[in-house]
Amino acid sequence: MTAPTEGVGTGSLELSPERMLELADLASRLVVERLSALDGEPAWRGGSRSDLEALLREAAPEEGRPAEDVIRRAAHEILPVAGRVDHPRFFAFVPSSPTWPGVLADYMAAGHNIFQGTWLGGAGPSQLELVVLDWFRDWIGYPDTAGGLFTSGGSAASLDAFVAAREHAGAPDRATVYMSDQSHTALIRAATIVGIRPAHVRMVPTDGHFRLDTAELGRMVEEDRRAGFTPVAVCANAGATNTGAVDPIDAVADFCEEHDIWLHVDAAYGGFAVLTEKGKAVLRGMERADSIAMDAHKWLFQPFETGCLMVKDVRRLESAFTVHPEYLQDTRWGTEHPNFGDRGLQLSRSFRALKVWMSIQTFGVAAFREAIAKGIDLAYQAEGYVRASEVLQIANPASLGVVCFRVHPKGSDLDEGSLERINEVVQARVIETGIAMMSSTRLRGLYSLRLCILNHNTDWEDVERTLAAIERFGEDEIARSSG
Ligand SMILES: *Cc1c(COP(=O)(O)O)cnc(C)c1O
C-alpha cells in the first residue's frame, strides 16, 4: 500500500457519514473564511500560464490522497487565483454577488443530484421551478400564459428564444435578426447557432445615448422584406452591457406588433431592476416582449449558471423544443406536468430554481428590491461625483447601475491618443494597487472607463474610494505626460 486513500473499502468511492460531515465542514469553513476576509483582499487576482502550469500541471494520480489536502489545495491554490466577482469593489464587466442561501442551494441540489429535465425525474423541483418562474412572471407583468425555464445564462436563454422565434416565423430559409450595435455579442452567436447567417444579423444604429434607433430599424426591415428576407426576431436591450442603455422598448414593441415580428428583450443583467420603482419605469414595455432573458446570477444575487428565459406564451417554447424519444415515453404526464427538458436545449439539467427560492424565502423580496435599488442609486451618485470632478468627464450618464466616464480634465487640450494612454494607465493602476477591479470599453471608438455597480455589499464608500483613486492616478499621469 502507498499513500492512505479515502473510501470505506479498497477501491471504493464511498465515504462514511462522519467523513462526509468532516469534509463538508472543512469546505464550508474555508468558503466562509474567504467571504469574511474578502473586503480586505484585492478584487482580482490573475496568474500567468507559466506560473500556473508549474503549480498545477500533473498527471491524474492513480492513488487517492487525503481529502483534506485536496480541499485545501482547491481553496488555497486554485480558487483564489481569479476575479473576485463578488468583491464589493469589483466593478468590471457584470459583477455577481451571490447570497449564502443561493450558494447552499447549489450544494443541496448537487447533494440530491436532482435531474430537472422531466416531471417524472423531479416532481417537487419541477413544481418549484414553476412557482419561481411565476414570481418572475408577476414581477415582469406577464400574463398567465407566460412561462419559461432556468438556463445556464443569458447566452443559452437567447439561443432558446431564437429557436422559438424562428419556428414561430415558419423556419424561413432567408431569415434575418435585428439588434442594436450595443447588443451583447452572445446574441450574435446565438443567432448564428440557430442558423441565421452572420451576414443576416442586422446591427441597428443607436442614438446619442446608445439606444436603438427605431426609424433605422423600420428602414432595415422594410428593405430586407423587399429583398425577400424574413425577419424572425428583433432584440431590444434592457440594460446594454456597455452603458446600461435601455432601448425604447415600447416603440420597438409597437413596431414588432405591427409587423408581426418576435420581440426578444435582452434583460440579462438589467431585468430584475423591474422589482424597483425606478427600474420598472425605465423598463416600461418589457412585458410586451415575446421573450425576455434575465440572469438571476447578476442582479438577483445568485451563484453563476442561474439564467432564465421567460416567454409570453410558453406553448411557443414547448412546441419548438418538445421531442418524443421512445426511451422517454414514461415521462409524458400531460400538459399539467411539464418536462423542463422540452423547453430548451438541455435535458439533463440541474435544479437552478432552488437558489432563487431559498434566497427569497430567507430574506424576502423587499430586501432584494432594496439591494437592487442601491445599485441604481450608487451609479447615479457616481455620475454626480464625476460631473463635479475637475479631472473626470462623463462618457455616458448612469443607467441601471452602469456609468461610463474617463479621465479628461476640464479645458484640457490633450489629444485623443494621449487621453487613451492616460486612461489605460489609470485603469491598470487601479487594478495593480488592488483598490478595485474595473474594466474599460469603447463608446463609438473612444476609450472609456466603466463601473458596473450591482453588488449588494457595495457601499458609497467603496465607489468613492475607487473614483478618488482614479482622479489621483489621472492627475499623476497628466502631470507626467505634460512634465
Ligand atoms: C451577461 C449578459 C449576456 C450573456 O449572458 P451569460 O449569462 O453570460 O450567458 C447577454 N446580454 C447581456 C446584456 C448581459 O449582461
Short mmCIF file of C-alpha atoms and ligand atoms in Angstrom, two decimals:
data_model
loop_
_atom_site.label_atom_id
_atom_site.label_comp_id
_atom_site.label_asym_id
_atom_site.label_seq_id
_atom_site.Cartn_x
_atom_site.Cartn_y
_atom_site.Cartn_z
CA MET A 1 0.00 0.00 0.00
CA THR A 2 1.16 3.54 -0.80
CA ALA A 3 -0.46 6.73 0.47
CA PRO A 4 -3.64 6.37 2.53
CA THR A 5 -6.67 6.72 0.31
CA GLU A 6 -10.21 7.73 1.21
CA GLY A 7 -13.07 5.28 0.79
CA VAL A 8 -14.73 2.79 3.10
CA GLY A 9 -13.25 -0.22 1.33
CA THR A 10 -10.48 -0.93 -1.11
CA GLY A 11 -11.27 0.73 -4.43
CA SER A 12 -14.46 2.24 -3.01
CA LEU A 13 -15.78 5.70 -3.98
CA GLU A 14 -17.88 5.92 -0.85
CA LEU A 15 -17.17 7.84 2.37
CA SER A 16 -18.57 7.21 5.82
CA PRO A 17 -21.17 9.73 7.05
CA GLU A 18 -18.66 11.01 9.64
CA ARG A 19 -16.04 11.65 6.97
CA MET A 20 -18.60 13.34 4.74
CA LEU A 21 -19.54 15.74 7.51
CA GLU A 22 -15.91 16.44 8.40
CA LEU A 23 -15.11 17.29 4.80
CA ALA A 24 -18.25 19.33 4.25
CA ASP A 25 -17.43 21.25 7.41
CA LEU A 26 -13.89 21.96 6.23
CA ALA A 27 -15.10 23.09 2.80
CA SER A 28 -17.77 25.32 4.39
CA ARG A 29 -15.30 26.87 6.82
CA LEU A 30 -12.87 27.67 4.02
CA VAL A 31 -15.59 29.31 1.94
CA VAL A 32 -16.91 31.36 4.85
CA GLU A 33 -13.38 32.43 5.81
CA ARG A 34 -12.88 33.66 2.27
CA LEU A 35 -16.12 35.61 2.30
CA SER A 36 -15.34 37.18 5.68
CA ALA A 37 -11.89 38.33 4.52
CA LEU A 38 -12.97 39.46 1.06
CA ASP A 39 -13.21 43.20 1.68
CA GLY A 40 -9.55 43.34 2.73
CA GLU A 41 -8.37 41.36 -0.30
CA PRO A 42 -7.76 42.71 -3.80
CA ALA A 43 -10.80 42.46 -6.07
CA TRP A 44 -8.89 40.45 -8.63
CA ARG A 45 -6.01 38.05 -8.74
CA GLY A 46 -4.59 36.84 -12.01
CA GLY A 47 -1.88 34.37 -12.83
CA SER A 48 0.25 33.68 -15.86
CA ARG A 49 0.01 30.42 -17.70
CA SER A 50 3.62 29.52 -16.92
CA ASP A 51 3.26 30.10 -13.15
CA LEU A 52 0.04 28.13 -13.03
CA GLU A 53 1.45 25.33 -15.13
CA ALA A 54 4.26 24.96 -12.59
CA LEU A 55 1.75 24.89 -9.75
CA LEU A 56 -0.96 22.66 -11.16
CA ARG A 57 0.28 20.53 -14.01
CA GLU A 58 0.34 16.85 -13.11
CA ALA A 59 -0.93 13.55 -14.41
CA ALA A 60 -4.17 12.31 -12.85
CA PRO A 61 -2.98 10.46 -9.72
CA GLU A 62 -3.56 6.72 -9.79
CA GLU A 63 -3.88 6.59 -5.99
CA GLY A 64 -6.06 8.90 -3.94
CA ARG A 65 -4.81 11.44 -1.41
CA PRO A 66 -6.23 12.63 1.91
CA ALA A 67 -9.36 14.60 1.07
CA GLU A 68 -8.42 17.47 3.43
CA ASP A 69 -5.29 18.10 1.40
CA VAL A 70 -7.30 18.12 -1.81
CA ILE A 71 -9.86 20.55 -0.41
CA ARG A 72 -7.14 22.85 0.98
CA ARG A 73 -5.32 22.87 -2.34
CA ALA A 74 -8.53 23.87 -4.11
CA ALA A 75 -9.16 26.64 -1.55
CA HIS A 76 -5.59 27.99 -1.46
CA GLU A 77 -4.02 27.32 -4.83
CA ILE A 78 -6.82 27.32 -7.36
CA LEU A 79 -9.98 29.14 -6.32
CA PRO A 80 -8.33 32.39 -5.15
CA VAL A 81 -6.45 32.88 -8.43
CA ALA A 82 -9.43 34.50 -10.07
CA GLY A 83 -11.55 37.59 -10.30
CA ARG A 84 -13.44 38.12 -7.04
CA VAL A 85 -16.63 38.85 -8.89
CA ASP A 86 -18.43 39.18 -5.56
CA HIS A 87 -15.95 41.67 -4.06
CA PRO A 88 -17.58 44.97 -3.04
CA ARG A 89 -15.14 46.83 -5.30
CA PHE A 90 -15.40 44.52 -8.30
CA PHE A 91 -16.93 46.89 -10.85
CA ALA A 92 -15.73 45.19 -14.03
CA PHE A 93 -17.87 43.50 -16.68
CA VAL A 94 -21.02 42.39 -14.83
CA PRO A 95 -20.41 41.53 -11.17
CA SER A 96 -22.16 38.67 -9.40
CA SER A 97 -22.54 38.58 -5.63
CA PRO A 98 -24.46 35.51 -4.50
CA THR A 99 -26.42 35.32 -1.29
CA TRP A 100 -25.49 32.49 1.06
CA PRO A 101 -28.81 30.60 0.75
CA GLY A 102 -28.25 30.56 -3.03
CA VAL A 103 -24.81 29.02 -2.54
CA LEU A 104 -26.22 26.41 -0.16
CA ALA A 105 -28.99 25.63 -2.63
CA ASP A 106 -26.37 24.73 -5.25
CA TYR A 107 -24.77 22.41 -2.72
CA MET A 108 -28.05 20.84 -1.67
CA ALA A 109 -29.25 20.39 -5.25
CA ALA A 110 -25.95 18.71 -6.07
CA GLY A 111 -26.21 16.58 -2.94
CA HIS A 112 -29.60 15.36 -4.09
CA ASN A 113 -28.35 15.32 -7.65
CA ILE A 114 -31.70 16.41 -8.99
CA PHE A 115 -32.43 15.59 -12.60
CA GLN A 116 -34.56 18.54 -13.62
CA GLY A 117 -35.33 17.51 -17.20
CA THR A 118 -38.66 15.74 -16.68
CA TRP A 119 -41.53 15.83 -14.21
CA LEU A 120 -41.02 12.14 -13.52
CA GLY A 121 -37.38 12.83 -12.73
CA GLY A 122 -38.07 15.72 -10.37
CA ALA A 123 -41.68 16.44 -9.45
CA GLY A 124 -41.01 18.64 -6.42
CA PRO A 125 -38.23 20.55 -8.16
CA SER A 126 -40.38 20.98 -11.29
CA GLN A 127 -43.25 22.35 -9.23
CA LEU A 128 -40.84 24.74 -7.54
CA GLU A 129 -39.39 25.88 -10.87
CA LEU A 130 -42.95 26.68 -11.97
CA VAL A 131 -43.54 28.65 -8.78
CA VAL A 132 -40.35 30.71 -9.07
CA LEU A 133 -40.94 31.37 -12.77
CA ASP A 134 -44.43 32.60 -11.84
CA TRP A 135 -42.82 35.03 -9.40
CA PHE A 136 -40.76 36.36 -12.30
CA ARG A 137 -43.88 36.43 -14.49
CA ASP A 138 -45.65 38.60 -11.94
CA TRP A 139 -42.64 40.89 -11.45
CA ILE A 140 -42.43 41.44 -15.21
CA GLY A 141 -46.18 41.89 -15.59
CA TYR A 142 -46.53 38.97 -18.00
CA PRO A 143 -49.92 37.24 -18.50
CA ASP A 144 -50.85 33.77 -17.14
CA THR A 145 -49.87 32.19 -20.45
CA ALA A 146 -46.24 33.05 -19.75
CA GLY A 147 -43.63 30.57 -18.62
CA GLY A 148 -40.06 29.69 -19.17
CA LEU A 149 -37.11 27.86 -17.77
CA PHE A 150 -33.86 28.37 -15.96
CA THR A 151 -30.80 28.25 -18.17
CA SER A 152 -27.04 28.46 -17.75
CA GLY A 153 -27.24 32.16 -18.51
CA GLY A 154 -28.24 34.85 -20.97
CA SER A 155 -26.41 33.21 -23.85
CA ALA A 156 -28.43 30.00 -23.57
CA ALA A 157 -31.63 31.94 -22.89
CA SER A 158 -31.29 33.96 -26.09
CA LEU A 159 -30.41 30.81 -28.01
CA ASP A 160 -33.62 29.13 -26.81
CA ALA A 161 -35.58 32.30 -27.58
CA PHE A 162 -34.27 32.46 -31.14
CA VAL A 163 -35.28 28.84 -31.77
CA ALA A 164 -38.83 29.66 -30.68
CA ALA A 165 -38.82 32.85 -32.78
CA ARG A 166 -37.52 31.06 -35.84
CA GLU A 167 -40.13 28.30 -35.55
CA HIS A 168 -42.86 30.88 -34.94
CA ALA A 169 -41.86 32.52 -38.22
CA GLY A 170 -42.13 29.16 -40.01
CA ALA A 171 -38.39 28.44 -40.06
CA PRO A 172 -37.76 30.51 -43.21
CA ASP A 173 -34.67 29.92 -45.33
CA ARG A 174 -33.65 33.55 -45.62
CA ALA A 175 -34.07 34.66 -42.03
CA THR A 176 -32.84 37.92 -40.52
CA VAL A 177 -32.49 39.08 -36.91
CA TYR A 178 -32.17 42.69 -35.72
CA MET A 179 -30.32 44.05 -32.73
CA SER A 180 -28.61 47.30 -31.85
CA ASP A 181 -24.92 47.95 -32.31
CA GLN A 182 -24.79 47.85 -28.47
CA SER A 183 -26.29 44.37 -28.15
CA HIS A 184 -24.28 41.69 -26.41
CA THR A 185 -22.26 39.54 -28.80
CA ALA A 186 -23.84 36.49 -27.15
CA LEU A 187 -26.92 37.35 -29.22
CA ILE A 188 -24.98 37.36 -32.46
CA ARG A 189 -23.54 33.98 -31.55
CA ALA A 190 -26.95 32.61 -30.55
CA ALA A 191 -28.47 33.82 -33.83
CA THR A 192 -25.76 32.18 -35.90
CA ILE A 193 -26.08 28.93 -33.94
CA VAL A 194 -29.78 28.75 -34.79
CA GLY A 195 -28.91 29.13 -38.45
CA ILE A 196 -29.13 32.86 -39.12
CA ARG A 197 -26.21 33.65 -41.42
CA PRO A 198 -23.78 36.08 -39.75
CA ALA A 199 -24.33 38.47 -42.66
CA HIS A 200 -28.07 38.39 -41.91
CA VAL A 201 -27.74 39.54 -38.32
CA ARG A 202 -28.54 43.23 -38.76
CA MET A 203 -26.89 45.71 -36.44
CA VAL A 204 -29.22 48.68 -36.00
CA PRO A 205 -27.53 52.02 -35.23
CA THR A 206 -28.13 53.72 -31.88
CA ASP A 207 -28.83 57.29 -30.81
CA GLY A 208 -26.72 59.66 -28.69
CA HIS A 209 -27.45 57.58 -25.58
CA PHE A 210 -26.77 54.23 -27.24
CA ARG A 211 -30.46 53.34 -27.67
CA LEU A 212 -31.72 51.51 -30.72
CA ASP A 213 -32.90 53.85 -33.47
CA THR A 214 -36.42 52.65 -34.29
CA ALA A 215 -36.63 54.61 -37.56
CA GLU A 216 -33.49 52.83 -38.76
CA LEU A 217 -34.95 49.51 -37.64
CA GLY A 218 -38.07 50.19 -39.73
CA ARG A 219 -36.00 51.08 -42.76
CA MET A 220 -33.84 47.94 -42.47
CA VAL A 221 -36.82 45.61 -42.02
CA GLU A 222 -38.61 47.10 -44.99
CA GLU A 223 -35.55 46.83 -47.19
CA ASP A 224 -34.98 43.21 -46.14
CA ARG A 225 -38.58 42.24 -46.78
CA ARG A 226 -38.42 43.76 -50.25
CA ALA A 227 -35.26 41.76 -50.89
CA GLY A 228 -37.02 38.52 -49.94
CA PHE A 229 -35.76 38.06 -46.39
CA THR A 230 -37.97 37.04 -43.48
CA PRO A 231 -37.29 38.94 -40.26
CA VAL A 232 -37.69 36.43 -37.41
CA ALA A 233 -36.73 38.50 -34.36
CA VAL A 234 -35.96 41.98 -33.14
CA CYS A 235 -33.87 42.26 -29.97
CA ALA A 236 -34.15 45.18 -27.59
CA ASN A 237 -31.69 45.88 -24.79
CA ALA A 238 -32.97 46.30 -21.26
CA GLY A 239 -29.58 47.20 -19.89
CA ALA A 240 -26.88 47.01 -22.58
CA THR A 241 -23.62 45.72 -21.16
CA ASN A 242 -21.54 48.69 -22.33
CA THR A 243 -23.59 51.55 -20.94
CA GLY A 244 -26.69 50.16 -19.26
CA ALA A 245 -28.69 51.63 -22.15
CA VAL A 246 -32.34 50.68 -22.36
CA ASP A 247 -33.81 50.69 -25.86
CA PRO A 248 -37.20 52.38 -26.44
CA ILE A 249 -38.94 49.09 -25.70
CA ASP A 250 -42.50 50.42 -26.10
CA ALA A 251 -41.77 51.85 -29.53
CA VAL A 252 -39.97 48.68 -30.62
CA ALA A 253 -42.93 46.62 -29.32
CA ASP A 254 -45.34 48.78 -31.37
CA PHE A 255 -43.21 48.13 -34.43
CA CYS A 256 -42.98 44.38 -33.83
CA GLU A 257 -46.72 44.07 -33.26
CA GLU A 258 -47.47 45.98 -36.43
CA HIS A 259 -45.07 43.86 -38.48
CA ASP A 260 -45.69 40.57 -36.69
CA ILE A 261 -42.07 40.03 -35.68
CA TRP A 262 -40.95 38.30 -32.47
CA LEU A 263 -39.61 40.77 -29.91
CA HIS A 264 -36.88 39.44 -27.67
CA VAL A 265 -35.73 41.63 -24.79
CA ASP A 266 -32.20 41.07 -23.56
CA ALA A 267 -32.57 41.94 -19.91
CA ALA A 268 -29.78 39.57 -18.88
CA TYR A 269 -28.26 41.86 -16.31
CA GLY A 270 -30.88 44.65 -16.10
CA GLY A 271 -34.14 42.71 -15.93
CA PHE A 272 -34.50 42.29 -12.20
CA ALA A 273 -34.42 46.06 -11.81
CA VAL A 274 -38.12 45.67 -12.60
CA LEU A 275 -38.55 44.92 -8.89
CA THR A 276 -37.72 48.55 -8.07
CA GLU A 277 -39.80 51.62 -8.77
CA LYS A 278 -37.12 53.35 -10.83
CA GLY A 279 -36.27 50.19 -12.73
CA LYS A 280 -39.91 49.47 -13.50
CA ALA A 281 -40.28 52.93 -15.02
CA VAL A 282 -37.11 52.57 -17.11
CA LEU A 283 -38.09 49.09 -18.34
CA ARG A 284 -41.66 50.05 -19.26
CA GLY A 285 -42.94 47.98 -22.16
CA MET A 286 -40.78 44.96 -21.36
CA GLU A 287 -43.95 42.97 -20.61
CA ARG A 288 -44.94 43.33 -24.27
CA ALA A 289 -41.97 41.25 -25.47
CA ASP A 290 -42.48 37.72 -26.77
CA SER A 291 -39.46 36.61 -24.75
CA ILE A 292 -37.15 38.00 -22.11
CA ALA A 293 -33.73 36.79 -20.96
CA MET A 294 -32.86 37.58 -17.33
CA ASP A 295 -29.82 36.38 -15.39
CA ALA A 296 -30.52 35.78 -11.72
CA HIS A 297 -26.76 35.30 -11.33
CA LYS A 298 -26.34 39.01 -12.00
CA TRP A 299 -28.85 41.35 -10.36
CA LEU A 300 -30.74 38.75 -8.32
CA PHE A 301 -27.63 37.77 -6.36
CA GLN A 302 -27.32 34.08 -7.22
CA PRO A 303 -24.26 31.95 -7.99
CA PHE A 304 -23.41 31.51 -11.66
CA GLU A 305 -25.48 29.45 -14.04
CA THR A 306 -28.75 30.91 -12.86
CA GLY A 307 -30.01 32.39 -16.11
CA CYS A 308 -33.62 32.41 -17.17
CA LEU A 309 -35.77 32.70 -20.26
CA MET A 310 -39.36 33.87 -19.97
CA VAL A 311 -41.72 33.52 -22.93
CA LYS A 312 -45.06 35.32 -23.07
CA ASP A 313 -46.79 32.26 -24.49
CA VAL A 314 -44.90 29.28 -23.12
CA ARG A 315 -46.52 26.94 -25.66
CA ARG A 316 -44.37 28.53 -28.33
CA LEU A 317 -41.30 27.44 -26.44
CA GLU A 318 -42.64 23.94 -25.90
CA SER A 319 -43.74 23.49 -29.50
CA ALA A 320 -40.25 24.47 -30.65
CA PHE A 321 -38.42 22.11 -28.32
CA THR A 322 -40.62 19.13 -27.50
CA VAL A 323 -39.29 15.81 -28.77
CA HIS A 324 -40.65 12.30 -28.23
CA PRO A 325 -37.90 9.73 -27.96
CA GLU A 326 -39.14 6.22 -27.17
CA TYR A 327 -36.77 5.91 -24.22
CA LEU A 328 -38.55 8.84 -22.54
CA GLN A 329 -42.09 7.58 -23.22
CA ASP A 330 -42.68 7.06 -19.48
CA THR A 331 -42.10 10.74 -18.82
CA ARG A 332 -45.15 12.08 -20.68
CA TRP A 333 -47.59 13.08 -17.98
CA GLY A 334 -49.53 15.66 -19.97
CA THR A 335 -49.51 19.46 -20.06
CA GLU A 336 -50.26 19.76 -16.34
CA HIS A 337 -46.88 18.19 -15.72
CA PRO A 338 -44.36 20.00 -17.91
CA ASN A 339 -40.97 18.49 -18.69
CA PHE A 340 -38.46 21.32 -18.49
CA GLY A 341 -36.27 19.39 -20.90
CA ASP A 342 -38.92 20.23 -23.51
CA ARG A 343 -38.48 23.97 -23.08
CA GLY A 344 -34.90 24.35 -24.18
CA LEU A 345 -31.58 22.90 -25.12
CA GLN A 346 -30.77 20.86 -22.02
CA LEU A 347 -32.24 17.52 -20.99
CA SER A 348 -30.02 16.78 -18.00
CA ARG A 349 -30.43 19.98 -16.04
CA SER A 350 -29.51 20.96 -12.52
CA PHE A 351 -32.07 22.41 -10.14
CA ARG A 352 -31.34 26.13 -10.50
CA ALA A 353 -34.67 27.46 -9.26
CA LEU A 354 -33.86 26.30 -5.73
CA LYS A 355 -31.19 29.01 -5.42
CA VAL A 356 -33.66 31.80 -6.08
CA TRP A 357 -36.33 30.19 -3.94
CA MET A 358 -34.10 29.68 -0.89
CA SER A 359 -32.71 33.22 -1.16
CA ILE A 360 -36.09 34.88 -1.49
CA GLN A 361 -37.63 32.71 1.22
CA THR A 362 -34.79 33.63 3.57
CA PHE A 363 -34.58 37.39 3.02
CA GLY A 364 -37.91 38.32 1.41
CA VAL A 365 -38.47 40.25 -1.79
CA ALA A 366 -38.22 43.62 -0.02
CA ALA A 367 -34.55 43.03 0.81
CA PHE A 368 -33.82 42.21 -2.82
CA ARG A 369 -35.71 45.27 -4.02
CA GLU A 370 -33.66 47.43 -1.71
CA ALA A 371 -30.37 45.86 -2.76
CA ILE A 372 -31.12 46.42 -6.46
CA ALA A 373 -32.27 49.98 -5.82
CA LYS A 374 -29.00 50.64 -4.01
CA GLY A 375 -27.01 49.71 -7.13
CA ILE A 376 -29.11 52.01 -9.31
CA ASP A 377 -28.63 54.88 -6.86
CA LEU A 378 -24.89 54.31 -6.39
CA ALA A 379 -24.38 54.61 -10.14
CA TYR A 380 -26.27 57.94 -10.13
CA GLN A 381 -24.14 59.06 -7.21
CA ALA A 382 -21.00 58.06 -9.12
CA GLU A 383 -22.21 60.10 -12.08
CA GLY A 384 -22.65 63.09 -9.75
CA TYR A 385 -19.11 62.66 -8.45
CA VAL A 386 -17.71 62.51 -11.99
CA ARG A 387 -19.65 65.60 -13.07
CA ALA A 388 -18.32 67.55 -10.09
CA SER A 389 -14.74 66.46 -10.72
CA GLU A 390 -12.20 68.73 -12.43
CA VAL A 391 -10.38 65.68 -13.76
CA LEU A 392 -13.13 63.31 -14.88
CA GLN A 393 -15.68 63.53 -17.65
CA ILE A 394 -18.91 61.59 -18.18
CA ALA A 395 -18.91 59.42 -21.31
CA ASN A 396 -22.49 58.25 -20.81
CA PRO A 397 -24.86 59.01 -17.91
CA ALA A 398 -25.62 56.33 -15.32
CA SER A 399 -28.22 53.79 -16.36
CA LEU A 400 -29.24 50.63 -14.48
CA GLY A 401 -26.11 50.51 -12.33
CA VAL A 402 -23.61 51.28 -15.12
CA VAL A 403 -21.71 54.53 -15.56
CA CYS A 404 -19.07 55.31 -18.21
CA PHE A 405 -16.55 58.11 -17.85
CA ARG A 406 -12.92 58.91 -18.38
CA VAL A 407 -10.04 60.99 -17.17
CA HIS A 408 -10.31 64.19 -19.20
CA PRO A 409 -9.59 67.39 -17.26
CA LYS A 410 -11.90 70.31 -17.91
CA GLY A 411 -10.46 72.65 -20.56
CA SER A 412 -7.54 70.36 -21.37
CA ASP A 413 -6.25 70.21 -24.92
CA LEU A 414 -4.94 66.65 -24.72
CA ASP A 415 -5.44 64.80 -27.98
CA GLU A 416 -7.38 61.53 -28.18
CA GLY A 417 -4.22 59.42 -28.32
CA SER A 418 -2.87 60.93 -25.08
CA LEU A 419 -6.23 60.64 -23.34
CA GLU A 420 -6.45 56.99 -24.27
CA ARG A 421 -2.95 56.29 -22.99
CA ILE A 422 -3.63 58.16 -19.72
CA ASN A 423 -6.87 56.28 -19.13
CA GLU A 424 -5.25 52.94 -19.85
CA VAL A 425 -2.53 53.66 -17.31
CA VAL A 426 -5.10 54.77 -14.73
CA GLN A 427 -7.16 51.62 -15.20
CA ALA A 428 -4.06 49.43 -14.87
CA ARG A 429 -3.02 51.24 -11.66
CA VAL A 430 -6.44 50.86 -10.05
CA ILE A 431 -6.19 47.11 -10.60
CA GLU A 432 -2.48 46.75 -9.71
CA THR A 433 -2.86 48.62 -6.44
CA GLY A 434 -5.71 46.29 -5.55
CA ILE A 435 -8.07 49.20 -4.90
CA ALA A 436 -10.75 47.87 -7.19
CA MET A 437 -11.38 45.80 -10.29
CA MET A 438 -12.64 47.86 -13.16
CA SER A 439 -12.91 47.24 -16.89
CA SER A 440 -12.79 49.56 -19.87
CA THR A 441 -14.77 49.69 -23.07
CA ARG A 442 -15.08 51.73 -26.24
CA LEU A 443 -18.01 54.00 -26.90
CA ARG A 444 -18.15 54.92 -30.58
CA GLY A 445 -14.49 54.04 -30.72
CA LEU A 446 -13.47 56.23 -27.75
CA TYR A 447 -11.77 54.52 -24.82
CA SER A 448 -13.91 54.73 -21.70
CA LEU A 449 -13.68 53.54 -18.10
CA ARG A 450 -16.78 51.80 -16.83
CA LEU A 451 -18.18 50.97 -13.40
CA CYS A 452 -20.91 48.35 -13.08
CA ILE A 453 -22.28 48.63 -9.55
CA LEU A 454 -24.55 45.69 -8.77
CA ASN A 455 -23.15 44.12 -5.60
CA HIS A 456 -25.46 44.22 -2.57
CA ASN A 457 -22.36 44.59 -0.36
CA THR A 458 -21.07 47.68 -2.19
CA ASP A 459 -21.45 50.97 -0.33
CA TRP A 460 -20.85 54.55 -1.39
CA GLU A 461 -17.52 54.41 0.42
CA ASP A 462 -16.35 51.66 -1.98
CA VAL A 463 -17.39 53.66 -5.03
CA GLU A 464 -15.98 56.92 -3.70
CA ARG A 465 -12.65 55.34 -2.82
CA THR A 466 -12.39 53.98 -6.34
CA LEU A 467 -13.32 57.26 -8.02
CA ALA A 468 -10.91 59.20 -5.79
CA ALA A 469 -8.10 56.81 -6.75
CA ILE A 470 -8.95 57.24 -10.44
CA GLU A 471 -8.80 61.03 -10.03
CA ARG A 472 -5.48 60.83 -8.20
CA PHE A 473 -3.89 58.45 -10.70
CA GLY A 474 -5.29 60.60 -13.52
CA GLU A 475 -3.68 63.75 -12.09
CA ASP A 476 -0.35 61.91 -11.69
CA GLU A 477 -0.45 60.72 -15.25
CA ILE A 478 -1.40 64.09 -16.68
CA ALA A 479 1.41 65.75 -14.73
CA ARG A 480 3.82 63.11 -16.04
CA SER A 481 2.74 63.50 -19.66
CA SER A 482 2.93 67.30 -19.62
CA GLY A 483 6.10 67.42 -17.48
C1 LIG B 1 -24.28 38.82 -19.30
C2 LIG B 1 -25.06 39.24 -20.48
C3 LIG B 1 -25.30 38.36 -21.54
C4 LIG B 1 -24.70 36.97 -21.58
O1 LIG B 1 -25.25 36.18 -20.57
P1 LIG B 1 -24.45 34.94 -19.91
O2 LIG B 1 -25.19 34.74 -18.64
O3 LIG B 1 -23.03 35.39 -19.71
O4 LIG B 1 -24.56 33.81 -20.84
C5 LIG B 1 -26.09 38.81 -22.58
N1 LIG B 1 -26.60 40.06 -22.57
C6 LIG B 1 -26.38 40.93 -21.58
C7 LIG B 1 -26.97 42.30 -21.64
C8 LIG B 1 -25.60 40.56 -20.49
O5 LIG B 1 -25.39 41.42 -19.49
#
